[in-house]
Short mmCIF file of C-alpha atoms and ligand atoms in Angstrom, two decimals:
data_model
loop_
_atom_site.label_atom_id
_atom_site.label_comp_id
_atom_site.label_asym_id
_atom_site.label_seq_id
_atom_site.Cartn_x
_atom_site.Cartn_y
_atom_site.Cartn_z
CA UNK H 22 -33.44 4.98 15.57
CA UNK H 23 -32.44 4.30 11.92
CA UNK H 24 -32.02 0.82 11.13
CA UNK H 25 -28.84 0.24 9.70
CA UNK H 26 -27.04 -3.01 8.67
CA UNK H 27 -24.36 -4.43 11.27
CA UNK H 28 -21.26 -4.60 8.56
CA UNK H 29 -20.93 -0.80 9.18
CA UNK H 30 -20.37 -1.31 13.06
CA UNK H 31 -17.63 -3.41 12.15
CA UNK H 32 -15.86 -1.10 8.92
CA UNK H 33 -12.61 -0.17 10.19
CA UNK H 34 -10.28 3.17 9.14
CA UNK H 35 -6.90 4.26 8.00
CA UNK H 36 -5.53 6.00 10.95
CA UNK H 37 -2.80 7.68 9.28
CA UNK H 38 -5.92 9.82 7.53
CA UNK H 39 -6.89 11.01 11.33
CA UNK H 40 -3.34 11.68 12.34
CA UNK H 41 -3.03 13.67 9.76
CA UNK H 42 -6.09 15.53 10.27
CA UNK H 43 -4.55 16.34 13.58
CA UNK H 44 -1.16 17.28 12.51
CA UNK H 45 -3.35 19.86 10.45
CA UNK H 46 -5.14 21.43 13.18
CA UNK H 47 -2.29 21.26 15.15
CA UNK H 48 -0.14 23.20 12.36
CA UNK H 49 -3.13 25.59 11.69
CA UNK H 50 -2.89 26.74 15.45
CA UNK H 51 0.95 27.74 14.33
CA UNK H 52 2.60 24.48 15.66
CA UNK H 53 5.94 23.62 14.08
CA UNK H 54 4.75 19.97 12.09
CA UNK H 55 7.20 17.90 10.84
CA UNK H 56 4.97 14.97 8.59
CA UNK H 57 6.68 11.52 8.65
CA UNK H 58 3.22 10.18 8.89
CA UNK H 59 0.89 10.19 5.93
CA UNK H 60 2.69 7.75 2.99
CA UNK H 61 2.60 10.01 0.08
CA UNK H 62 5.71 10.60 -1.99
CA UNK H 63 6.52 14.47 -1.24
CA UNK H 64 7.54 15.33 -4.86
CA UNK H 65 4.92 17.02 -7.01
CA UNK H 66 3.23 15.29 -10.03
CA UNK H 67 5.80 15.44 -12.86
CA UNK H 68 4.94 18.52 -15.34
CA UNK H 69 4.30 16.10 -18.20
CA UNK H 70 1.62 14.51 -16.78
CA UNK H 71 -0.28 17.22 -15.28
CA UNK H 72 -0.20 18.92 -18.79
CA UNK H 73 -1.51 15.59 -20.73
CA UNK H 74 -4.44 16.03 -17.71
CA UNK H 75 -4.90 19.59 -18.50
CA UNK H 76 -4.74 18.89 -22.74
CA UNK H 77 -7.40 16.18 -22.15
CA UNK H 78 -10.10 18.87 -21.58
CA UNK H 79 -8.98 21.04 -23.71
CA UNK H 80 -9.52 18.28 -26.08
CA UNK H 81 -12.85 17.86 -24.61
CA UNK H 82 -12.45 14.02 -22.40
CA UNK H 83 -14.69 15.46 -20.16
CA UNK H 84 -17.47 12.62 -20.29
CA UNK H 85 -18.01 9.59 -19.13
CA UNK H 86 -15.44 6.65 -20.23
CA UNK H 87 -16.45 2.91 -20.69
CA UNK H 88 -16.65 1.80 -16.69
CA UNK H 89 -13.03 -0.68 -17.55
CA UNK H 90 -11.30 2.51 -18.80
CA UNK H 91 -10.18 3.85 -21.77
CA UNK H 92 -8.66 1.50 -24.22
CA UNK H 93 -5.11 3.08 -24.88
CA UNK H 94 -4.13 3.28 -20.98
CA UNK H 95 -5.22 -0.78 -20.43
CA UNK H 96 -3.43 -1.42 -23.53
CA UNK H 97 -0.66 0.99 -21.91
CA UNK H 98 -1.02 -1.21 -18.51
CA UNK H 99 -0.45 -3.96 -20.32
CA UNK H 100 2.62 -3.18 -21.77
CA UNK H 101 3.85 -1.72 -18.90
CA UNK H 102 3.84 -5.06 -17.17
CA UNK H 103 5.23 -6.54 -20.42
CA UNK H 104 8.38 -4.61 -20.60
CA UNK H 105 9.10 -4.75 -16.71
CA UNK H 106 8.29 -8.37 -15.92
CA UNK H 107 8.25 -10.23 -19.36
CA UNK H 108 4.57 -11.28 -18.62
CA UNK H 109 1.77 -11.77 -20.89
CA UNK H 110 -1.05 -9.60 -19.54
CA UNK H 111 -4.27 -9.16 -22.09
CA UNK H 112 -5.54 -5.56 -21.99
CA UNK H 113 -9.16 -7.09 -21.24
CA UNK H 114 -8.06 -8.21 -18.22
CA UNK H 115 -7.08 -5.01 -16.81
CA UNK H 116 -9.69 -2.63 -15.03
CA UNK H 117 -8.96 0.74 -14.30
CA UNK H 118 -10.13 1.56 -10.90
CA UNK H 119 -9.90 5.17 -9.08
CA UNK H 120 -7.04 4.48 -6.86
CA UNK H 121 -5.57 1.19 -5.62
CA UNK H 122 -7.85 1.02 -2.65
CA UNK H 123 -10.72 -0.10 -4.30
CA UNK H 124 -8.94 -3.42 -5.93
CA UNK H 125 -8.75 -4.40 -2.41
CA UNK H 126 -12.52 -3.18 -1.76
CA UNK H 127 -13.88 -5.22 -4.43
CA UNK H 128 -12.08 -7.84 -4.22
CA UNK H 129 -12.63 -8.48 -0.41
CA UNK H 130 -16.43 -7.78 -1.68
CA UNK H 131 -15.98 -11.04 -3.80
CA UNK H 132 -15.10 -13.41 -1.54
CA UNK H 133 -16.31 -12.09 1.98
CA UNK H 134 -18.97 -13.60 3.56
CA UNK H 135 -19.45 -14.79 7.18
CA UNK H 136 -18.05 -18.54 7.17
CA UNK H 137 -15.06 -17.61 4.91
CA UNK H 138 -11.89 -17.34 5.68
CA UNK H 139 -9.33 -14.35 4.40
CA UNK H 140 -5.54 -13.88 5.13
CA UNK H 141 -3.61 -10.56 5.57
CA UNK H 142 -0.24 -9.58 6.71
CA UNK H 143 -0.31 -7.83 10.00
CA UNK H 144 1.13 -5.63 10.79
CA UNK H 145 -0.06 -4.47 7.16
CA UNK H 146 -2.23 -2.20 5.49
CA UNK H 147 -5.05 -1.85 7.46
CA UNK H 148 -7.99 -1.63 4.99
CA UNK H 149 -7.08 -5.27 4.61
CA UNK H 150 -8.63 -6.19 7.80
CA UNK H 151 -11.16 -3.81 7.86
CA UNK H 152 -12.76 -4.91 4.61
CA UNK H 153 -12.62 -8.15 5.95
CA UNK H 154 -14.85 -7.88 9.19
CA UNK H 155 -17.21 -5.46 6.98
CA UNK H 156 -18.15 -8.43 5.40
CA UNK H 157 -18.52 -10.89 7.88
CA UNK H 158 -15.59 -13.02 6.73
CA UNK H 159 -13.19 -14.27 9.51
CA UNK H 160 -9.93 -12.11 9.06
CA UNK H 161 -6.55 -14.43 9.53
CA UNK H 162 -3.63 -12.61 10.20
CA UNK H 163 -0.41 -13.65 8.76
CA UNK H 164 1.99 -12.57 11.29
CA UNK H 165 5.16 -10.59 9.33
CA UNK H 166 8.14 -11.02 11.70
CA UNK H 167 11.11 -8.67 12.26
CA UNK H 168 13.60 -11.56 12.04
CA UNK H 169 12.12 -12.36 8.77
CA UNK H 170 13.10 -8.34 7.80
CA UNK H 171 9.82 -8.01 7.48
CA UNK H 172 8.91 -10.62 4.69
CA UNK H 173 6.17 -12.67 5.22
CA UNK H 174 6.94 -16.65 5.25
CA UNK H 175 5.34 -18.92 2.98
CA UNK H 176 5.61 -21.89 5.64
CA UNK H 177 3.81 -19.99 8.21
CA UNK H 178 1.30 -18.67 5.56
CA UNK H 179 0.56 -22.19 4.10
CA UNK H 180 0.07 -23.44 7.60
CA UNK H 181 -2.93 -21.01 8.28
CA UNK H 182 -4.93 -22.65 4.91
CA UNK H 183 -7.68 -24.18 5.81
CA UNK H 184 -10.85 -25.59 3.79
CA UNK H 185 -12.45 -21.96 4.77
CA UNK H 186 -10.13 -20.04 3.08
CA UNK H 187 -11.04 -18.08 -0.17
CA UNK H 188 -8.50 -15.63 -0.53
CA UNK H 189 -5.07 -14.84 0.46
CA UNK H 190 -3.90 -10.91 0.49
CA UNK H 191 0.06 -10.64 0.12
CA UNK H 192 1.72 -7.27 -0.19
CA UNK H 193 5.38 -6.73 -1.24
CA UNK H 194 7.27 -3.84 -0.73
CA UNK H 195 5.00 -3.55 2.42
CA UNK H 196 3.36 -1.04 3.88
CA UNK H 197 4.04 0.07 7.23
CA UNK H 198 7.46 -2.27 7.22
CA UNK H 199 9.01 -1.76 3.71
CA UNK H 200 9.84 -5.44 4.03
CA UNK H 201 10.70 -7.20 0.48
CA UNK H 202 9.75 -10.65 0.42
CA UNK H 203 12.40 -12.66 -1.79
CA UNK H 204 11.93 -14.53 -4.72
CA UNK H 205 12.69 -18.02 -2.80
CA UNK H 206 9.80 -17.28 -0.34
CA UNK H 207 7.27 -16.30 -3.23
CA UNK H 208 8.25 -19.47 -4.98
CA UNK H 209 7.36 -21.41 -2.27
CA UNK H 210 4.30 -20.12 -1.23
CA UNK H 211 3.54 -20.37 -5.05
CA UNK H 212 4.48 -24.41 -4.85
CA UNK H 213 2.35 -24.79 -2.01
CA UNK H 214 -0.47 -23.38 -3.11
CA UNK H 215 -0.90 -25.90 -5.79
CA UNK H 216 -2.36 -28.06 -3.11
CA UNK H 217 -5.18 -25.28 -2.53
CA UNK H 218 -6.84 -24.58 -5.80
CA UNK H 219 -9.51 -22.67 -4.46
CA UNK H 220 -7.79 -20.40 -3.13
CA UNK H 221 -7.32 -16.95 -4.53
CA UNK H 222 -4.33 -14.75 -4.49
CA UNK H 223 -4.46 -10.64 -3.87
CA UNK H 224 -1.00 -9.16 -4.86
CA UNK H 225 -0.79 -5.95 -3.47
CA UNK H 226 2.29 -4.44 -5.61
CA UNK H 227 1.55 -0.39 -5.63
CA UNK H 228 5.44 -0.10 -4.04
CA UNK H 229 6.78 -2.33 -6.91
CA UNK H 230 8.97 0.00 -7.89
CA UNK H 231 10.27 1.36 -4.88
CA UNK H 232 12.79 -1.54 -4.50
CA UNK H 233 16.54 -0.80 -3.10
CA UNK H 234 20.23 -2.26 -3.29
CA UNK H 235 19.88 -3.57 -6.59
CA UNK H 236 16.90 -6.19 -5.76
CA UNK H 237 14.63 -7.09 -8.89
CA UNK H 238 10.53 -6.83 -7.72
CA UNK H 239 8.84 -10.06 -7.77
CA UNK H 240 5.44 -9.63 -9.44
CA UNK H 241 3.33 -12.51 -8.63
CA UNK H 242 1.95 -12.43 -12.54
CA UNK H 243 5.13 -14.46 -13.30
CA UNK H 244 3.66 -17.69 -12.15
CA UNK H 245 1.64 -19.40 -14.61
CA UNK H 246 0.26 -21.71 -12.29
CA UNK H 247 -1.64 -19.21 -10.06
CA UNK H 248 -2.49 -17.29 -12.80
CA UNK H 249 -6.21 -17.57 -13.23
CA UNK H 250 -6.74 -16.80 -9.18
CA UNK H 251 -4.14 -14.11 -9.09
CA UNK H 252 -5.96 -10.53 -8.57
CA UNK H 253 -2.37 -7.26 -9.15
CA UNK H 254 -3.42 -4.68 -7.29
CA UNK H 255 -1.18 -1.30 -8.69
CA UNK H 256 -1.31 2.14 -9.48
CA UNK H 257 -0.39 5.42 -9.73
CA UNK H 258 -0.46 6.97 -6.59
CA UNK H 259 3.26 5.88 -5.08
CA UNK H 260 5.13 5.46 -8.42
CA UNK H 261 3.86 8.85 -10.17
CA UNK H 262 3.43 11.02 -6.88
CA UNK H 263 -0.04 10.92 -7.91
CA UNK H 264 -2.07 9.99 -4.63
CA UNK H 265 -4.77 13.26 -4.83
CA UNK H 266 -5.71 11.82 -8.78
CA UNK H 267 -7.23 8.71 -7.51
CA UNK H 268 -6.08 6.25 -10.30
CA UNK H 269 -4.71 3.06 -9.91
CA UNK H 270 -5.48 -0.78 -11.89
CA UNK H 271 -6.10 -4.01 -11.34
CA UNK H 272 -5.43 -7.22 -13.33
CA UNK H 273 -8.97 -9.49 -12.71
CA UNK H 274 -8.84 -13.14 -13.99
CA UNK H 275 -11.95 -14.46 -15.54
CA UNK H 276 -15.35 -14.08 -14.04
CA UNK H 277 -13.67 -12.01 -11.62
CA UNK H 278 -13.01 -9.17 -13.91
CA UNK H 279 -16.89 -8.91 -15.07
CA UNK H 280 -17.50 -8.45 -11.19
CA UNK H 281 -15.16 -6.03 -11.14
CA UNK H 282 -16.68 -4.21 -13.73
CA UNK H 283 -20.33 -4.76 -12.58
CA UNK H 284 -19.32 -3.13 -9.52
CA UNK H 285 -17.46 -0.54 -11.16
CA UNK H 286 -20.56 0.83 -13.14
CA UNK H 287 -22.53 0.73 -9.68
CA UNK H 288 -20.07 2.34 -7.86
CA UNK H 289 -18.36 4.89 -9.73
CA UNK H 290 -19.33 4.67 -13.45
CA UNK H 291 -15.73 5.14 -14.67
CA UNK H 292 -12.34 6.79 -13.57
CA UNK H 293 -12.07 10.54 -14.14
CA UNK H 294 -11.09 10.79 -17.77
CA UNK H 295 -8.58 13.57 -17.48
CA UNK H 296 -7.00 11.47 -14.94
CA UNK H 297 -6.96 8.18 -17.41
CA UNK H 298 -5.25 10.92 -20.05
CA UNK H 299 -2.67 11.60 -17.43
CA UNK H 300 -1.82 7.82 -16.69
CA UNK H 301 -1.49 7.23 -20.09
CA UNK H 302 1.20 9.69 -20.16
CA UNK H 303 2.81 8.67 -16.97
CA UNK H 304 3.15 5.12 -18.46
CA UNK H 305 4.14 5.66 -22.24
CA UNK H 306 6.14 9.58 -21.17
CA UNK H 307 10.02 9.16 -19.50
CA UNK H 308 10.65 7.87 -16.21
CA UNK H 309 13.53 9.47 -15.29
CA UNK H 310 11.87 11.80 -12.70
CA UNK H 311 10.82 8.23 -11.36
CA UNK H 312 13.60 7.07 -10.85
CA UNK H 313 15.53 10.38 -9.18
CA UNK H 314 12.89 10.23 -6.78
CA UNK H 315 13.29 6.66 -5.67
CA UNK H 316 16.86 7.65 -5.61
CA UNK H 317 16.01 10.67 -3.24
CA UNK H 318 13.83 7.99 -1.07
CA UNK H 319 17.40 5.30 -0.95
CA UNK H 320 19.43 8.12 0.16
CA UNK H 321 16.84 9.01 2.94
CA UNK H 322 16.09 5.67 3.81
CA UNK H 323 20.20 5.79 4.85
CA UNK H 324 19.47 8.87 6.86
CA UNK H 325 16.49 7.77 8.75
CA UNK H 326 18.09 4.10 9.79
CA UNK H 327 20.95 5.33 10.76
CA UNK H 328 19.47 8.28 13.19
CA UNK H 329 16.63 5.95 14.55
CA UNK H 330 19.41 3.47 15.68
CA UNK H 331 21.27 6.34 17.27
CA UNK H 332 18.15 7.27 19.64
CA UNK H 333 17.99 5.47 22.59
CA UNK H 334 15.93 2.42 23.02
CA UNK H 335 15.18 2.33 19.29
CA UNK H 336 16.64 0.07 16.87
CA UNK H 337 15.72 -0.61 13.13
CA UNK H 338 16.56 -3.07 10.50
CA UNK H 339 17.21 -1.22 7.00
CA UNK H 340 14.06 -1.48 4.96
CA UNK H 341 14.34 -2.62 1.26
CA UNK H 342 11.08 -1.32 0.09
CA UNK H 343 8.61 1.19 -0.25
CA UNK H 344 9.21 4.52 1.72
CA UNK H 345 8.75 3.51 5.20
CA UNK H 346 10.78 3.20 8.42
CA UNK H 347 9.34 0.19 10.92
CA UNK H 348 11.83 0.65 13.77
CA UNK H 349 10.99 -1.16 17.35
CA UNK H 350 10.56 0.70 20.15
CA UNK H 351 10.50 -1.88 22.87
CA UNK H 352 12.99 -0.94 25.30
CA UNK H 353 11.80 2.56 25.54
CA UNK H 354 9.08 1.04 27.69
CA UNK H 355 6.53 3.46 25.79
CA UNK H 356 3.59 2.10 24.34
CA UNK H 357 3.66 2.42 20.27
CA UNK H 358 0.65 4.40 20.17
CA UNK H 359 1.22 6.39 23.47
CA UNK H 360 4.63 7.37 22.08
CA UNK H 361 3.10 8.34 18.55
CA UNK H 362 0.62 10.79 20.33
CA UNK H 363 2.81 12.19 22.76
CA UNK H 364 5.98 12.37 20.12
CA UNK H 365 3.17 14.68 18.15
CA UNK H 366 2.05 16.63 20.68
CA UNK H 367 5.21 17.64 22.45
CA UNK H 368 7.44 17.67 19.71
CA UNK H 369 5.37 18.27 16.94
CA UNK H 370 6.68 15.30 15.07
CA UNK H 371 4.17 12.70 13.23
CA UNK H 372 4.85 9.28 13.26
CA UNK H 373 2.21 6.20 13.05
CA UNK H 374 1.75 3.90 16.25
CA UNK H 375 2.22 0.13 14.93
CA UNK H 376 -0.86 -0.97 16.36
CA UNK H 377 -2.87 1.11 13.53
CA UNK H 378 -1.87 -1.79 11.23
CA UNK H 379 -2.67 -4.73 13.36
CA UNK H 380 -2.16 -6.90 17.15
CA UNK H 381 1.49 -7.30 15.69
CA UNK H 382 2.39 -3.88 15.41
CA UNK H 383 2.61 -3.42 18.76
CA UNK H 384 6.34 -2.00 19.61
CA UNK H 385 7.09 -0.29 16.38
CA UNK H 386 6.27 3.29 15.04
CA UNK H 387 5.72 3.60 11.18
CA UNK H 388 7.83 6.46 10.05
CA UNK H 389 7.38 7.19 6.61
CA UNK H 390 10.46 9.23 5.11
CA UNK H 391 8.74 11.49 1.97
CA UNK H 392 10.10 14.33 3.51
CA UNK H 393 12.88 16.43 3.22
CA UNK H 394 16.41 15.14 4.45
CA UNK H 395 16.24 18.35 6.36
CA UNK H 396 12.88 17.74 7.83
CA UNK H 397 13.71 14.22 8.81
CA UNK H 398 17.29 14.79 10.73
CA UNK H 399 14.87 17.74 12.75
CA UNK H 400 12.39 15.03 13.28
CA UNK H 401 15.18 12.53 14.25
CA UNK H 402 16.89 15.04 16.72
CA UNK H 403 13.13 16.13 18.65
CA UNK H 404 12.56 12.25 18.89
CA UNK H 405 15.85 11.70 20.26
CA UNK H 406 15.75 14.69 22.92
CA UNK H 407 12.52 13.60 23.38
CA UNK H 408 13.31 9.86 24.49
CA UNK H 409 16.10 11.12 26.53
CA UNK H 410 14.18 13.20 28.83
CA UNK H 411 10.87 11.41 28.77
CA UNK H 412 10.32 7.96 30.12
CA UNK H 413 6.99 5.82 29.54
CA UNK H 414 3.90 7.04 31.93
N1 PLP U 518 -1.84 -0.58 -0.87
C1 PLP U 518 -0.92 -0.21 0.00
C2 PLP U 518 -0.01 -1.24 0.58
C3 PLP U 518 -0.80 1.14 0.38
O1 PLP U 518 0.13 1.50 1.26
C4 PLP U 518 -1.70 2.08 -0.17
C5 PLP U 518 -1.66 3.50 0.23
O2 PLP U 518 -1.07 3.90 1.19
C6 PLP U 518 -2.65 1.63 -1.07
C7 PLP U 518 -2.69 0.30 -1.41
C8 PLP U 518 -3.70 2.56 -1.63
O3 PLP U 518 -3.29 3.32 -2.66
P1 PLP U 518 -4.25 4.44 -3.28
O4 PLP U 518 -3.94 5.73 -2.59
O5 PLP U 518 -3.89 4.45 -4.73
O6 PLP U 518 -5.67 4.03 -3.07
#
């Protein structure tokens, strides 16, 4: 028997990865698939940026990078942030990392260890939790209520402090919900956290932009006062349609960021430098395929709430974030998960059981609407045929 250690007994997974796995075999065999599972923008990588990839070895960037990344894209990072929030971000303080997955690695690396305490919204993303139990910290879930649309509350978060805790991981736009947590409720948890020093903040913000009816992001950087515990976690991957480059950043404050780094050179060395080439030109190029495709996702988002409310049993609040549908399923008397497997097999449509991002999720499906409008009213129609002929085992 090979001896290994106990942290990978306790390593969780991304679900939607084996879903879609499934959906593949089951499409292979000549099935009819319709994806609203896997949350990746359906658009393809604007031209511009593939080409800067493609004229960065030409140009021969086809070696290793310093392990922070090139220069010109954390200077380019910085600005970014400048321009869209009016914060002061030094380009030293931002790492590029190869996706935004492994901020949240790292940074659950830094301050889990058995005895400690972390927070994370659940239902949320679920590498949240299971980076937590790899590490032997005690994960606290912050429960993120439908009444709330979806936002967490900074009066139920500050009530789950306690001496123990070391960090606290928030995400807004959320994945699975697309809850938006307002400004009030940031400032708030902001106040109270004054009275917890110690305690570090995780921002997970890769759906910043992806923010509907005329709603401003709130990016935790704008505080001052949590400033030098605040970890960004960001990217590429949503806002660029960019999830197969693997690039993403992080913001690190002090000590934190020489961690980062540390790890980065024992991990991974440095991000794929074509990749960093194409970032750069994502950041500094136009943005106006950007913003036609969060357009696309606002007029789909319409289209998905409205035919999910028409189905029977299901009803769903209007998201105002991110590219995800988190409707409740409660009085179909299914099981969220059951229903998600079933819906797949017999109607070939993929949607996420809740459960895959925490106790909470129980009730809901995730439905993530990157898809065609065309795809998703075909989806919406099997589902609804579906849950008029079907009742729960
Ligand atoms: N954070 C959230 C909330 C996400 O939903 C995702 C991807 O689905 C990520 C981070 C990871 O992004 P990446 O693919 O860049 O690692």
């Amino acid at each position: 028997m090979l001896k290994t250690v106990a942290n990978f007994d306790r390593i969780g997974e991304e679900n939607a990865f084996a879903v879609l796995a499934r959906a593949n075999a089951l499409a292979a065999q000549g099935r009819d698939i319709i994806s609203l599972g896997i949350g990746q923008p359906d658009f393809r990588t604007p031209e511009f940026i593939v080409e800067a990839a493609i004229k960065a070895l030409r140009d021969g960037h086809h070696g290793y990078t310093a392990a922070n990344g090139i220069l010109p894209l954390r200077e380019a990072v910085a600005a970014n942030l400048h321009s869209r929030y009016g914060v002061e971000v030094s380009p030293d303080s931002v790492m590029i990392m190869p996706g935004g997955k492994p901020t949240m690695f790292m940074t659950i690396l830094m301050f889990g260890e058995p005895g400690a305490e972390i927070m994370y919204p659940d239902p949320g993303f679920p590498i949240y939790r299971s980076m937590i139990e790899y590490t032997g910290a005690t994960p606290v879930p912050v429960p993120i209520r439908e009444e709330n649309g979806f936002a967490f509350s900074a009066e139920e978060t500050l009530k789950l402090i306690t001496p123990k805790t070391r960090l606290i991981i928030v995400n807004s736009p959320a994945n699975p919900t697309g809850g938006v947590t307002p400004k009030s409720e940031v400032d708030k948890l902001v106040a109270g956290l004054e009275k917890w020093p110690d305690v570090a903040i995780m921002s997970d913000e890769i759906y910043d932009h992806m923010v509907y009816d005329g709603e401003k992001h709130v990016c935790l950087l704008s505080y001052p006062s949590i400033r030098d515990r605040l970890i960004l976690l960001n990217g590429w991957s949503k806002t660029y349609a960019m999830t197969g480059w693997r690039l993403g950043y992080a913001v690190y404050p002090g000590k934190l960021y020489d961690y980062a780094r540390k790890l980065a050179v024992n991990l991974h060395s440095c991000v794929n430098a074509s990749a960093q080439f194409a970032g750069l030109a994502a950041l500094t190029g136009p943005q106006d395929e950007v913003w036609k495709m969060i357009a696309e996702f606002d007029k789909r988002r319409g289209v998905v709430v409205a035919g999910l409310n028409k189905l029977p049993g299901v009803s769903c609040i209007t998201p105002k974030g991110a590219f995800y549908a988190f409707p409740n399923i409660k009085a179909t008397g299914w099981k969220a998960k059951e229903l998600a497997s079933t819906l797949l097999n017999e109607t070939g449509v993929v949607t996420i059981g809740g459960p895959d991002f925490g106790i909470l999720g129980e009730g809901y499906l995730r439905l993530s609407y990157a898809n065609s409008t065309e795809n998703i009213l075909k989806a919406l129609d099997r589902m609804g045929e579906f849950l008029a002929t079907r009742k729960a085992a």
